[in-house]
Amino acid sequence: MAVYGYCRVSTMRQADEGLSLEVQRRQIRGYADMHGMELTDVIIEEGVSGSTPIGQRPAGGALFAKLQAGDIVIAAKLDRLFRSALDALQTVEDLKARGVKLHLLDLGGDIAANGLSKLFLTVAAAFAEAERERIRERVAQVKADQKTQGRFLGGSRPFGYDVVDGTLVKNMSEQTAIVGMKNMKAAGLSLRAISEAVREMGHDLSHTAVARVLRDNA
């Protein structure tokens, strides 16, 4: 029988949230000592998002591929291992079928021991998934707010603007071209005809680029 600890952080900033690798190591070692288990190894997964399934993570995938009947995996928290409730349940069922036990400290230990633990796992995994979704929503809201304030968030420079100190500033020549494109579109000209006209104005835009500019400035 082998006993493996599993630790993961997606960024080093998580150290400030009590999820540092060292904190996870201490929790796992303490749990193993308390239950008379001798750790075979502690697997470290750094810089990998929780949205990546455990089987597709470099360290986690290698660990789960070599697990054998009787082995035990210990992790500090549910969200260190799983990306969603469905991912959690499917992985737990797979481990049970292989005779591998999974201990999650935040769920009280062996989460596959009985039906009540499985129910708790389902609820806890769903809450973890909901929290990740809330984080994504907050990030999207911040980006949307920055966009309304004219902040440039990276990627290709939008036609009609220049980037000055991280802020979008109107390029008057290109803004004039945008007005012209709108008028030509309203007059019934095709995208290719508009593209040719814009080129004569000194702006090299393909018909697909014209369509994108018109859509973005609708």
XYZ file of N, CA, C and O in Angstrom:
872
model
N 0.834 -1.200 0.000
C 0.000 0.000 0.000
C 0.870 1.252 0.000
O 1.823 1.350 0.767
N 0.534 2.192 -0.876
C 1.256 3.463 -0.931
C 0.302 4.582 -0.523
O -0.887 4.547 -0.829
N 0.852 5.570 0.184
C 0.057 6.714 0.631
C 0.654 7.976 0.015
O 1.823 8.295 0.260
N -0.135 8.665 -0.787
C 0.348 9.858 -1.478
C -0.396 11.105 -1.006
O -1.629 11.095 -0.874
N 0.346 12.158 -0.758
C -0.258 13.457 -0.532
C -0.281 14.201 -1.845
O 0.585 13.994 -2.699
N -1.289 15.051 -2.041
C -1.373 15.832 -3.276
C -1.622 17.292 -2.917
O -2.589 17.626 -2.221
N -0.718 18.173 -3.403
C -0.821 19.612 -3.159
C -0.852 20.345 -4.496
O -0.135 19.971 -5.425
N -1.676 21.394 -4.575
C -1.730 22.175 -5.817
C -1.980 23.649 -5.519
O -2.770 23.997 -4.635
N -1.273 24.498 -6.251
C -1.589 25.923 -6.283
C -1.586 26.358 -7.740
O -0.752 25.919 -8.529
N -2.552 27.209 -8.102
C -2.596 27.700 -9.477
C -1.670 28.895 -9.649
O -1.068 29.082 -10.696
N -1.537 29.719 -8.595
C -0.594 30.846 -8.607
C -0.002 30.982 -7.217
O -0.581 30.530 -6.219
N 1.128 31.636 -7.135
C 1.765 31.825 -5.836
C 0.971 32.790 -4.956
O 1.159 32.838 -3.754
N 0.053 33.539 -5.540
C -0.769 34.445 -4.742
C -1.647 33.673 -3.758
O -2.094 34.213 -2.748
N -1.917 32.406 -4.063
C -2.764 31.634 -3.177
C -2.120 31.417 -1.818
O -2.794 31.048 -0.866
N -0.820 31.668 -1.718
C -0.163 31.573 -0.417
C -0.785 32.571 0.551
O -0.875 32.331 1.750
N -1.243 33.712 0.025
C -1.857 34.733 0.867
C -3.261 34.342 1.313
O -3.837 34.969 2.188
N -3.823 33.313 0.692
C -5.186 32.898 1.025
C -5.182 31.616 1.856
O -6.206 30.956 1.995
N -4.035 31.250 2.411
C -3.976 30.053 3.244
C -3.918 28.767 2.463
O -4.208 27.699 2.992
N -3.558 28.858 1.194
C -3.524 27.661 0.365
C -2.120 27.390 -0.165
O -1.949 26.772 -1.192
N -1.105 27.875 0.540
C 0.259 27.679 0.075
C 0.619 26.204 0.109
O 0.012 25.404 0.832
N 1.620 25.861 -0.665
C 2.070 24.472 -0.706
C 2.513 23.996 0.676
O 2.228 22.866 1.072
N 3.212 24.857 1.412
C 3.709 24.452 2.724
C 2.561 24.197 3.693
O 2.607 23.252 4.496
N 1.527 25.021 3.632
C 0.358 24.800 4.489
C -0.284 23.457 4.155
O -0.632 22.683 5.053
N -0.445 23.194 2.880
C -1.048 21.922 2.468
C -0.189 20.737 2.905
O -0.710 19.716 3.372
N 1.131 20.854 2.751
C 2.038 19.786 3.172
C 1.863 19.490 4.664
O 1.772 18.323 5.078
N 1.868 20.540 5.479
C 1.750 20.352 6.927
C 0.424 19.684 7.294
O 0.384 18.790 8.156
N -0.643 20.105 6.650
C -1.948 19.522 6.941
C -1.985 18.039 6.583
O -2.506 17.216 7.342
N -1.415 17.715 5.434
C -1.420 16.318 4.980
C -0.549 15.452 5.883
O -0.947 14.345 6.284
N 0.648 15.939 6.221
C 1.542 15.171 7.096
C 0.914 14.968 8.472
O 0.998 13.884 9.056
N 0.282 16.031 8.995
C -0.357 15.921 10.299
C -1.476 14.901 10.287
O -1.617 14.104 11.226
N -2.276 14.901 9.231
C -3.377 13.949 9.111
C -2.848 12.520 9.010
O -3.373 11.597 9.654
N -1.814 12.336 8.192
C -1.234 10.997 8.027
C -0.678 10.483 9.361
O -0.910 9.319 9.728
N 0.044 11.321 10.098
C 0.599 10.916 11.394
C -0.513 10.553 12.372
O -0.422 9.566 13.115
N -1.572 11.347 12.388
C -2.675 11.128 13.302
C -3.354 9.778 13.062
O -3.847 9.136 13.999
N -3.359 9.342 11.802
C -4.036 8.092 11.450
C -3.062 6.942 11.201
O -3.435 5.911 10.627
N -1.824 7.111 11.633
C -0.844 6.037 11.534
C -0.460 5.661 10.118
O -0.129 4.496 9.855
N -0.509 6.632 9.208
C -0.133 6.368 7.823
C 1.263 6.906 7.555
O 1.614 8.000 8.007
N 2.051 6.151 6.814
C 3.386 6.609 6.421
C 3.330 7.088 4.979
O 3.045 6.310 4.056
N 3.597 8.373 4.789
C 3.530 8.942 3.449
C 4.625 8.375 2.545
O 5.805 8.405 2.894
N 4.212 7.875 1.398
C 5.167 7.395 0.401
C 5.796 8.571 -0.340
O 7.001 8.601 -0.590
N 4.959 9.570 -0.644
C 5.437 10.750 -1.368
C 4.369 11.830 -1.287
O 3.183 11.534 -1.083
N 4.800 13.079 -1.435
C 3.869 14.196 -1.530
C 4.034 14.805 -2.915
O 5.113 15.301 -3.261
N 2.992 14.725 -3.711
C 3.030 15.194 -5.087
C 2.699 16.683 -5.122
O 1.704 17.128 -4.551
N 3.534 17.446 -5.801
C 3.373 18.901 -5.873
C 2.962 19.312 -7.285
O 3.601 18.938 -8.268
N 1.882 20.085 -7.370
C 1.393 20.589 -8.661
C 1.388 22.116 -8.582
O 0.555 22.720 -7.898
N 2.312 22.758 -9.273
C 2.415 24.211 -9.228
C 1.983 24.839 -10.550
O 2.275 24.319 -11.618
N 1.289 25.971 -10.448
C 0.924 26.727 -11.634
C -0.082 26.053 -12.529
O -0.105 26.293 -13.737
N -0.938 25.194 -11.971
C -1.956 24.497 -12.758
C -3.332 24.891 -12.240
O -3.606 24.768 -11.047
N -4.196 25.358 -13.121
C -5.529 25.797 -12.729
C -6.399 24.632 -12.302
O -6.286 23.513 -12.816
N -7.318 24.910 -11.371
C -8.259 23.892 -10.930
C -9.240 23.501 -12.012
O -9.925 22.487 -11.904
N -9.340 24.318 -13.079
C -10.243 23.989 -14.176
C -9.704 22.856 -15.045
O -10.427 22.322 -15.881
N -8.437 22.489 -14.846
C -7.842 21.376 -15.583
C -8.136 20.066 -14.860
O -7.827 19.940 -13.672
N -8.758 19.081 -15.509
C -9.053 17.810 -14.851
C -7.781 17.178 -14.283
O -6.706 17.305 -14.870
N -7.901 16.485 -13.167
C -6.744 15.897 -12.503
C -5.952 14.988 -13.437
O -4.719 14.971 -13.418
N -6.646 14.262 -14.308
C -5.965 13.340 -15.214
C -5.153 14.016 -16.284
O -4.294 13.395 -16.916
N -5.405 15.328 -16.502
C -4.680 16.072 -17.530
C -3.597 16.974 -16.951
O -2.923 17.693 -17.682
N -3.429 16.954 -15.632
C -2.378 17.744 -14.999
C -1.071 16.954 -15.040
O -1.100 15.715 -14.902
N 0.063 17.606 -15.221
C 1.343 16.879 -15.325
C 1.611 15.955 -14.139
O 1.833 14.760 -14.317
N 1.590 16.498 -12.921
C 1.887 15.675 -11.748
C 0.692 14.830 -11.348
O 0.822 13.636 -11.050
N -0.499 15.432 -11.339
C -1.700 14.709 -10.942
C -2.026 13.562 -11.872
O -2.421 12.475 -11.430
N -1.866 13.790 -13.174
C -2.139 12.733 -14.144
C -1.203 11.553 -13.960
O -1.635 10.389 -14.022
N 0.079 11.842 -13.725
C 1.054 10.761 -13.507
C 0.736 9.997 -12.235
O 0.852 8.761 -12.187
N 0.311 10.716 -11.193
C -0.032 10.059 -9.931
C -1.228 9.131 -10.102
O -1.168 7.953 -9.728
N -2.299 9.643 -10.664
C -3.511 8.835 -10.778
C -3.343 7.657 -11.726
O -4.011 6.640 -11.586
N -2.429 7.783 -12.676
C -2.192 6.684 -13.621
C -1.504 5.499 -12.945
O -1.700 4.351 -13.352
N -0.703 5.766 -11.904
C 0.054 4.678 -11.278
C -0.591 4.129 -10.006
O -0.084 3.179 -9.407
N -1.712 4.702 -9.576
C -2.367 4.229 -8.358
C -2.826 2.780 -8.513
O -3.327 2.377 -9.563
N -2.660 2.023 -7.451
C -3.062 0.621 -7.449
C -4.008 0.357 -6.287
O -4.144 1.171 -5.364
N -4.657 -0.799 -6.332
C -5.601 -1.175 -5.281
C -4.908 -1.121 -3.917
O -3.794 -1.613 -3.759
N -5.588 -0.490 -2.961
C -5.030 -0.370 -1.623
C -4.331 0.947 -1.379
O -4.069 1.305 -0.221
N -4.004 1.682 -2.438
C -3.329 2.970 -2.283
C -4.294 4.011 -1.709
O -5.520 3.887 -1.818
N -3.714 5.047 -1.119
C -4.495 6.134 -0.531
C -3.948 7.465 -1.042
O -2.732 7.656 -1.117
N -4.867 8.366 -1.383
C -4.497 9.725 -1.780
C -5.090 10.683 -0.756
O -6.270 10.598 -0.411
N -4.253 11.603 -0.273
C -4.695 12.596 0.719
C -4.501 13.992 0.132
O -3.429 14.317 -0.380
N -5.533 14.810 0.208
C -5.451 16.209 -0.225
C -6.080 17.093 0.839
O -6.984 16.651 1.566
N -5.611 18.325 0.934
C -6.097 19.225 1.983
C -7.519 19.698 1.725
O -8.317 19.817 2.660
N -7.832 19.978 0.462
C -9.143 20.533 0.152
C -9.695 19.935 -1.128
O -8.953 19.558 -2.032
N -11.011 19.899 -1.193
C -11.716 19.386 -2.360
C -11.278 20.066 -3.647
O -11.003 19.407 -4.660
N -11.188 21.416 -3.621
C -10.889 22.132 -4.856
C -9.426 22.056 -5.266
O -9.045 22.595 -6.306
N -8.575 21.424 -4.451
C -7.194 21.178 -4.885
C -7.166 20.070 -5.941
O -6.236 19.983 -6.735
N -8.185 19.204 -5.929
C -8.211 18.053 -6.824
C -9.165 18.211 -8.007
O -8.851 17.814 -9.119
N -10.344 18.779 -7.753
C -11.405 18.694 -8.747
C -11.789 20.044 -9.329
O -11.693 21.074 -8.672
N -12.306 20.007 -10.564
C -12.707 21.234 -11.250
C -14.208 21.467 -11.166
O -14.678 22.578 -11.391
N -14.998 20.413 -10.885
C -16.446 20.549 -10.829
C -17.041 19.392 -10.041
O -16.357 18.409 -9.731
N -18.322 19.515 -9.717
C -19.002 18.446 -8.998
C -18.989 17.151 -9.816
O -18.740 16.059 -9.287
N -19.256 17.283 -11.111
C -19.269 16.105 -11.977
C -17.891 15.458 -12.031
O -17.760 14.234 -11.944
N -16.855 16.281 -12.165
C -15.481 15.774 -12.201
C -15.162 15.029 -10.902
O -14.562 13.950 -10.920
N -15.586 15.593 -9.776
C -15.320 14.975 -8.477
C -15.992 13.611 -8.375
O -15.372 12.608 -7.997
N -17.263 13.548 -8.702
C -18.012 12.297 -8.569
C -17.476 11.214 -9.496
O -17.343 10.047 -9.099
N -17.159 11.602 -10.731
C -16.645 10.620 -11.682
C -15.296 10.075 -11.225
O -15.037 8.865 -11.326
N -14.435 10.954 -10.717
C -13.110 10.527 -10.265
C -13.210 9.637 -9.042
O -12.514 8.621 -8.944
N -14.074 9.997 -8.114
C -14.257 9.182 -6.905
C -14.766 7.790 -7.267
O -14.295 6.781 -6.728
N -15.712 7.730 -8.176
C -16.239 6.428 -8.598
C -15.147 5.586 -9.263
O -15.062 4.373 -9.060
N -14.316 6.249 -10.061
C -13.212 5.543 -10.726
C -12.219 4.994 -9.696
O -11.774 3.845 -9.801
N -11.894 5.808 -8.692
C -10.956 5.372 -7.658
C -11.537 4.212 -6.849
O -10.823 3.256 -6.515
N -12.815 4.290 -6.534
C -13.464 3.200 -5.786
C -13.406 1.897 -6.574
O -13.133 0.829 -6.014
N -13.651 1.993 -7.886
C -13.615 0.800 -8.733
C -12.214 0.197 -8.782
O -12.055 -1.023 -8.934
N -11.202 1.030 -8.621
C -9.809 0.567 -8.651
C -9.306 0.181 -7.268
O -8.161 -0.247 -7.126
N -10.139 0.360 -6.252
C -9.731 -0.001 -4.906
C -8.827 1.024 -4.248
O -8.063 0.699 -3.335
N -8.901 2.272 -4.715
C -8.075 3.344 -4.167
C -8.929 4.234 -3.269
O -10.055 4.589 -3.633
N -8.407 4.593 -2.109
C -9.139 5.446 -1.181
C -8.685 6.896 -1.312
O -7.508 7.182 -1.538
N -9.635 7.801 -1.145
C -9.354 9.226 -1.230
C -9.757 9.894 0.076
O -10.891 9.766 0.529
N -8.816 10.617 0.674
C -9.066 11.328 1.922
C -8.941 12.830 1.668
O -7.890 13.308 1.221
N -10.002 13.567 1.943
C -9.995 15.019 1.812
C -10.183 15.616 3.196
O -11.199 15.395 3.853
N -9.203 16.390 3.633
C -9.208 16.879 5.002
C -10.402 17.782 5.294
O -10.972 17.730 6.394
N -10.796 18.619 4.326
C -11.907 19.539 4.590
C -13.253 18.832 4.613
O -14.257 19.414 5.018
N -13.284 17.559 4.186
C -14.517 16.768 4.245
C -14.431 15.675 5.302
O -15.249 14.753 5.316
N -13.433 15.755 6.166
C -13.378 14.843 7.300
C -12.683 13.523 7.072
O -12.774 12.618 7.914
N -11.989 13.369 5.947
C -11.231 12.131 5.757
C -11.682 11.337 4.562
O -11.831 11.867 3.454
N -11.924 10.045 4.763
C -12.267 9.119 3.682
C -13.666 9.443 3.160
O -14.665 9.047 3.754
N -13.724 10.144 2.024
C -15.023 10.639 1.550
C -15.845 9.573 0.815
O -17.009 9.811 0.492
N -15.253 8.427 0.498
C -15.992 7.387 -0.213
C -16.393 6.240 0.708
O -16.815 5.193 0.259
N -16.291 6.457 2.019
C -16.528 5.364 2.962
C -17.984 4.966 3.055
O -18.306 3.803 3.279
N -18.889 5.934 2.902
C -20.308 5.591 3.029
C -21.158 6.557 2.201
O -20.669 7.523 1.630
N -22.469 6.288 2.155
C -23.378 7.091 1.356
C -23.461 8.528 1.817
O -23.596 9.448 1.005
N -23.391 8.761 3.142
C -23.476 10.119 3.667
C -22.299 10.960 3.188
O -22.451 12.127 2.826
N -21.102 10.350 3.160
C -19.921 11.063 2.684
C -20.065 11.430 1.210
O -19.667 12.513 0.783
N -20.648 10.508 0.442
C -20.838 10.780 -0.982
C -21.804 11.942 -1.181
O -21.589 12.806 -2.041
N -22.865 11.974 -0.367
C -23.810 13.075 -0.457
C -23.119 14.387 -0.114
O -23.295 15.401 -0.789
N -22.322 14.363 0.938
C -21.601 15.564 1.353
C -20.645 16.015 0.262
O -20.488 17.202 -0.010
N -19.980 15.043 -0.384
C -19.060 15.360 -1.473
C -19.799 16.059 -2.600
O -19.317 17.055 -3.150
N -20.979 15.553 -2.958
C -21.759 16.145 -4.037
C -22.085 17.604 -3.742
O -21.908 18.488 -4.582
N -22.560 17.867 -2.524
C -22.931 19.222 -2.140
C -21.702 20.129 -2.089
O -21.701 21.249 -2.615
N -20.630 19.634 -1.461
C -19.414 20.447 -1.315
C -18.798 20.765 -2.665
O -18.328 21.887 -2.907
N -18.770 19.786 -3.560
C -18.196 20.004 -4.886
C -19.023 21.027 -5.662
O -18.483 21.858 -6.384
N -20.342 20.963 -5.493
C -21.211 21.920 -6.173
C -20.949 23.336 -5.673
O -20.914 24.295 -6.456
N -20.739 23.481 -4.351
C -20.445 24.797 -3.798
C -19.093 25.306 -4.300
O -18.925 26.493 -4.600
N -18.098 24.412 -4.389
C -16.778 24.810 -4.888
C -16.878 25.270 -6.337
O -16.255 26.258 -6.745
N -17.691 24.560 -7.122
C -17.881 24.933 -8.522
C -18.577 26.290 -8.618
O -18.209 27.134 -9.448
N -19.571 26.517 -7.752
C -20.287 27.793 -7.756
C -19.355 28.939 -7.383
O -19.448 30.033 -7.947
N -18.442 28.706 -6.441
C -17.504 29.741 -6.038
C -16.563 30.099 -7.184
O -16.265 31.277 -7.418
N -16.087 29.098 -7.929
C -15.229 29.378 -9.080
C -15.985 30.204 -10.116
O -15.423 31.097 -10.755
N -17.286 29.889 -10.292
C -18.096 30.642 -11.248
C -18.262 32.089 -10.794
O -18.204 33.015 -11.611
N -18.424 32.297 -9.483
C -18.538 33.662 -8.967
C -17.242 34.438 -9.190
O -17.264 35.626 -9.510
N -16.108 33.748 -9.034
C -14.819 34.401 -9.265
C -14.702 34.817 -10.730
O -14.265 35.924 -11.046
N -15.105 33.919 -11.636
C -15.050 34.248 -13.068
C -15.955 35.441 -13.378
O -15.607 36.306 -14.183
N -17.128 35.480 -12.731
C -18.051 36.587 -12.961
C -17.463 37.902 -12.463
O -17.602 38.936 -13.125
N -16.794 37.851 -11.298
C -16.197 39.076 -10.760
C -15.086 39.586 -11.671
O -14.964 40.781 -11.905
N -14.273 38.657 -12.193
C -13.198 39.047 -13.107
C -13.785 39.675 -14.372
O -13.302 40.697 -14.860
N -14.857 39.057 -14.887
C -15.504 39.585 -16.091
C -16.086 40.967 -15.834
O -16.011 41.851 -16.690
N -16.654 41.180 -14.643
C -17.222 42.479 -14.302
C -16.143 43.548 -14.224
O -16.332 44.680 -14.680
N -14.995 43.193 -13.638
C -13.889 44.142 -13.541
C -13.404 44.527 -14.929
O -13.172 45.708 -15.226
N -13.257 43.522 -15.807
C -12.801 43.812 -17.164
C -13.805 44.680 -17.913
O -13.423 45.592 -18.655
N -15.102 44.381 -17.712
C -16.134 45.176 -18.381
C -16.087 46.618 -17.892
O -16.229 47.560 -18.674
N -15.876 46.792 -16.576
C -15.794 48.138 -16.010
C -14.586 48.885 -16.568
O -14.666 50.073 -16.903
N -13.455 48.182 -16.672
C -12.253 48.810 -17.223
C -12.467 49.197 -18.684
O -11.985 50.237 -19.137
N -13.198 48.345 -19.398
C -13.455 48.628 -20.811
C -14.304 49.884 -20.965
O -14.051 50.713 -21.848
N -15.325 50.040 -20.096
C -16.176 51.227 -20.173
C -15.385 52.484 -19.836
O -15.751 53.589 -20.257
N -14.309 52.335 -19.064
C -13.473 53.469 -18.715
C -12.382 53.724 -19.754
O -11.532 54.581 -19.574
N -12.433 52.936 -20.834
C -11.469 53.140 -21.906
C -10.137 52.475 -21.679
O -9.168 52.793 -22.371
N -10.058 51.538 -20.723
C -8.806 50.850 -20.474
C -8.586 49.786 -21.541
O -9.510 49.070 -21.927
N -7.358 49.686 -22.030
C -7.003 48.664 -23.025
C -6.594 47.400 -22.296
O -5.664 47.399 -21.492
N -7.307 46.297 -22.549
C -7.097 45.057 -21.800
C -6.225 44.054 -22.530
O -6.148 42.897 -22.141
N -5.565 44.483 -23.579
C -4.677 43.585 -24.311
C -5.306 43.079 -25.591
O -6.466 43.346 -25.897
N -4.527 42.326 -26.356
C -5.001 41.813 -27.629
C -4.724 42.802 -28.753
O -3.885 43.692 -28.635
N -5.446 42.656 -29.843
C -5.244 43.533 -30.993
C -5.845 44.905 -30.724
O -6.921 45.026 -30.133
N -5.167 45.939 -31.173
C -5.681 47.305 -31.017
C -6.949 47.460 -31.840
O -6.981 47.162 -33.027
N -8.042 47.924 -31.238
C -9.275 48.096 -32.006
C -9.146 49.235 -33.010
O -8.595 50.288 -32.688
N -9.637 49.006 -34.223
C -9.600 50.039 -35.252
C -10.405 51.239 -34.770
O -11.517 51.114 -34.258
N -9.820 52.415 -34.906
C -10.488 53.626 -34.457
C -9.868 54.213 -33.203
O -10.240 55.299 -32.771
N -8.912 53.461 -32.634
C -8.295 53.916 -31.385
C -6.788 53.682 -31.401
O -6.285 52.750 -32.046
N -6.074 54.506 -30.650
C -4.666 54.294 -30.344
C -4.568 53.952 -28.864
O -5.459 54.293 -28.077
N -3.505 53.247 -28.489
C -3.280 52.905 -27.091
C -2.215 53.836 -26.532
O -1.069 53.825 -26.980
N -2.606 54.639 -25.552
C -1.685 55.586 -24.926
C -1.690 55.346 -23.421
O -2.707 55.559 -22.762
N -0.550 54.871 -22.904
C -0.420 54.592 -21.470
C -1.533 53.676 -20.961
O -2.124 53.899 -19.893
N -1.850 52.659 -21.746
C -2.838 51.673 -21.313
C -4.278 52.119 -21.488
O -5.202 51.426 -21.062
N -4.487 53.275 -22.114
C -5.839 53.800 -22.308
C -6.127 53.956 -23.798
O -5.251 54.338 -24.576
N -7.360 53.648 -24.199
C -7.754 53.807 -25.587
C -8.078 55.275 -25.871
O -8.907 55.876 -25.183
N -7.412 55.814 -26.880
C -7.622 57.205 -27.284
C -8.067 57.210 -28.746
O -7.477 56.534 -29.588
N -9.104 57.951 -29.047
C -9.648 57.952 -30.406
C -8.615 58.413 -31.439
O -7.926 59.409 -31.241
N -8.523 57.627 -32.517
C -7.712 57.998 -33.671
C -8.673 58.664 -34.662
O -9.521 57.998 -35.255
N -8.572 59.981 -34.818
C -9.580 60.724 -35.565
C -9.660 60.310 -37.029
O -10.744 60.291 -37.625
N -8.507 59.960 -37.614
C -8.516 59.517 -39.009
C -9.320 58.230 -39.154
O -10.150 58.088 -40.062
N -9.079 57.298 -38.238
C -9.796 56.020 -38.295
C -11.255 56.186 -37.875
O -12.140 55.493 -38.391
N -11.528 57.110 -36.955
C -12.914 57.372 -36.577
C -13.700 57.910 -37.779
O -14.873 57.556 -37.987
N -13.050 58.755 -38.571
C -13.691 59.278 -39.776
C -13.989 58.148 -40.754
O -15.056 58.112 -41.386
N -13.036 57.196 -40.840
C -13.232 56.044 -41.719
C -14.409 55.190 -41.243
O -15.175 54.672 -42.060
N -14.563 55.061 -39.926
C -15.664 54.274 -39.376
C -17.006 54.900 -39.746
O -17.949 54.216 -40.147
N -17.090 56.245 -39.630
C -18.322 56.944 -40.015
C -18.613 56.703 -41.496
O -19.760 56.436 -41.890
N -17.556 56.753 -42.312
C -17.735 56.508 -43.736
C -18.209 55.095 -44.018
O -19.087 54.875 -44.866
N -17.660 54.125 -43.315
C -18.076 52.733 -43.495
C -19.540 52.543 -43.128
O -20.285 51.836 -43.815
N -19.966 53.179 -42.046
C -21.365 53.069 -41.628
C -22.295 53.658 -42.691
O -23.339 53.074 -43.019
N -21.911 54.799 -43.211
C -22.739 55.441 -44.226
C -22.815 54.589 -45.493
O -23.882 54.458 -46.106
N -21.669 54.009 -45.904
C -21.667 53.163 -47.099
C -22.483 51.898 -46.888
O -23.194 51.439 -47.787
N -22.407 51.339 -45.676
C -23.201 50.155 -45.367
C -24.684 50.491 -45.413
O -25.495 49.724 -45.957
N -25.044 51.647 -44.851
C -26.450 52.065 -44.866
C -26.946 52.305 -46.287
O -28.134 52.128 -46.593
N -26.013 52.703 -47.180
C -26.376 52.958 -48.580
C -26.472 51.679 -49.386
O -26.831 51.714 -50.572
N -26.140 50.540 -48.771
C -26.291 49.257 -49.447
C -25.049 48.723 -50.118
O -25.114 47.720 -50.840
N -23.873 49.344 -49.895
C -22.640 48.846 -50.513
C -22.229 47.530 -49.854
O -22.461 47.309 -48.657
N -21.608 46.678 -50.641
C -21.127 45.399 -50.114
C -19.884 45.631 -49.268
O -19.235 46.685 -49.348
N -19.537 44.627 -48.456
C -18.347 44.731 -47.614
C -17.087 44.883 -48.455
O -16.171 45.626 -48.089
N -17.032 44.178 -49.590
C -15.849 44.285 -50.456
C -15.745 45.684 -51.058
O -14.642 46.240 -51.184
N -16.893 46.263 -51.431
C -16.876 47.617 -52.001
C -16.444 48.622 -50.937
O -15.674 49.559 -51.216
N -16.921 48.423 -49.709
C -16.529 49.308 -48.613
C -15.035 49.171 -48.340
O -14.337 50.164 -48.100
N -14.541 47.940 -48.400
C -13.118 47.692 -48.179
C -12.270 48.441 -49.192
O -11.260 49.061 -48.840
N -12.682 48.408 -50.451
C -11.940 49.118 -51.500
C -11.967 50.616 -51.256
O -10.943 51.315 -51.410
N -13.129 51.124 -50.844
C -13.244 52.564 -50.602
C -12.379 52.994 -49.424
O -11.732 54.054 -49.458
N -12.344 52.166 -48.388
C -11.548 52.480 -47.207
C -10.060 52.458 -47.544
O -9.280 53.265 -47.022
N -9.657 51.537 -48.420
C -8.250 51.484 -48.827
C -7.851 52.790 -49.513
O -6.721 53.271 -49.354
N -8.769 53.359 -50.295
C -8.478 54.619 -50.964
C -8.330 55.752 -49.957
O -7.710 56.783 -50.247
N -8.896 55.545 -48.759
C -8.771 56.540 -47.688
C -7.485 56.345 -46.892
O -7.186 57.095 -45.966
N -6.722 55.282 -47.265
C -5.442 55.037 -46.603
C -5.476 54.021 -45.478
O -4.517 53.914 -44.711
N -6.581 53.235 -45.391
C -6.700 52.240 -44.319
C -6.852 50.856 -44.950
O -7.840 50.575 -45.628
N -5.865 50.023 -44.768
C -5.841 48.708 -45.401
C -6.667 47.716 -44.584
O -6.154 47.041 -43.688
N -7.953 47.630 -44.894
C -8.856 46.716 -44.193
C -9.491 45.756 -45.192
O -10.042 46.184 -46.220
N -9.421 44.470 -44.889
C -10.086 43.481 -45.726
C -11.591 43.566 -45.491
O -12.060 44.230 -44.557
N -12.364 42.871 -46.314
C -13.825 42.910 -46.140
C -14.235 42.270 -44.811
O -15.218 42.688 -44.193
N -13.475 41.277 -44.364
C -13.799 40.661 -43.066
C -13.478 41.626 -41.926
O -14.195 41.680 -40.909
N -12.384 42.402 -42.088
C -12.043 43.395 -41.078
C -13.095 44.501 -41.056
O -13.455 45.005 -39.978
N -13.600 44.880 -42.213
C -14.666 45.880 -42.282
C -15.896 45.386 -41.533
O -16.519 46.131 -40.762
N -16.242 44.129 -41.729
C -17.407 43.550 -41.035
C -17.208 43.592 -39.526
O -18.146 43.905 -38.768
N -15.984 43.296 -39.070
C -15.700 43.312 -37.635
C -15.802 44.721 -37.069
O -16.375 44.933 -35.985
N -15.258 45.702 -37.813
C -15.308 47.098 -37.342
C -16.749 47.571 -37.252
O -17.153 48.229 -36.290
N -17.548 47.237 -38.263
C -18.963 47.641 -38.259
C -19.712 46.985 -37.104
O -20.548 47.612 -36.467
N -19.398 45.736 -36.837
C -20.048 45.036 -35.723
C -19.650 45.657 -34.383
O -20.517 45.894 -33.527
N -18.369 45.935 -34.227
C -17.890 46.494 -32.947
C -18.376 47.912 -32.712
O -18.407 48.376 -31.569
N -18.725 48.607 -33.784
C -19.166 49.997 -33.650
C -20.639 50.171 -34.009
O -21.078 51.274 -34.349
N -21.384 49.088 -33.902
C -22.815 49.159 -34.243
C -23.539 50.072 -33.262
O -23.219 50.110 -32.086
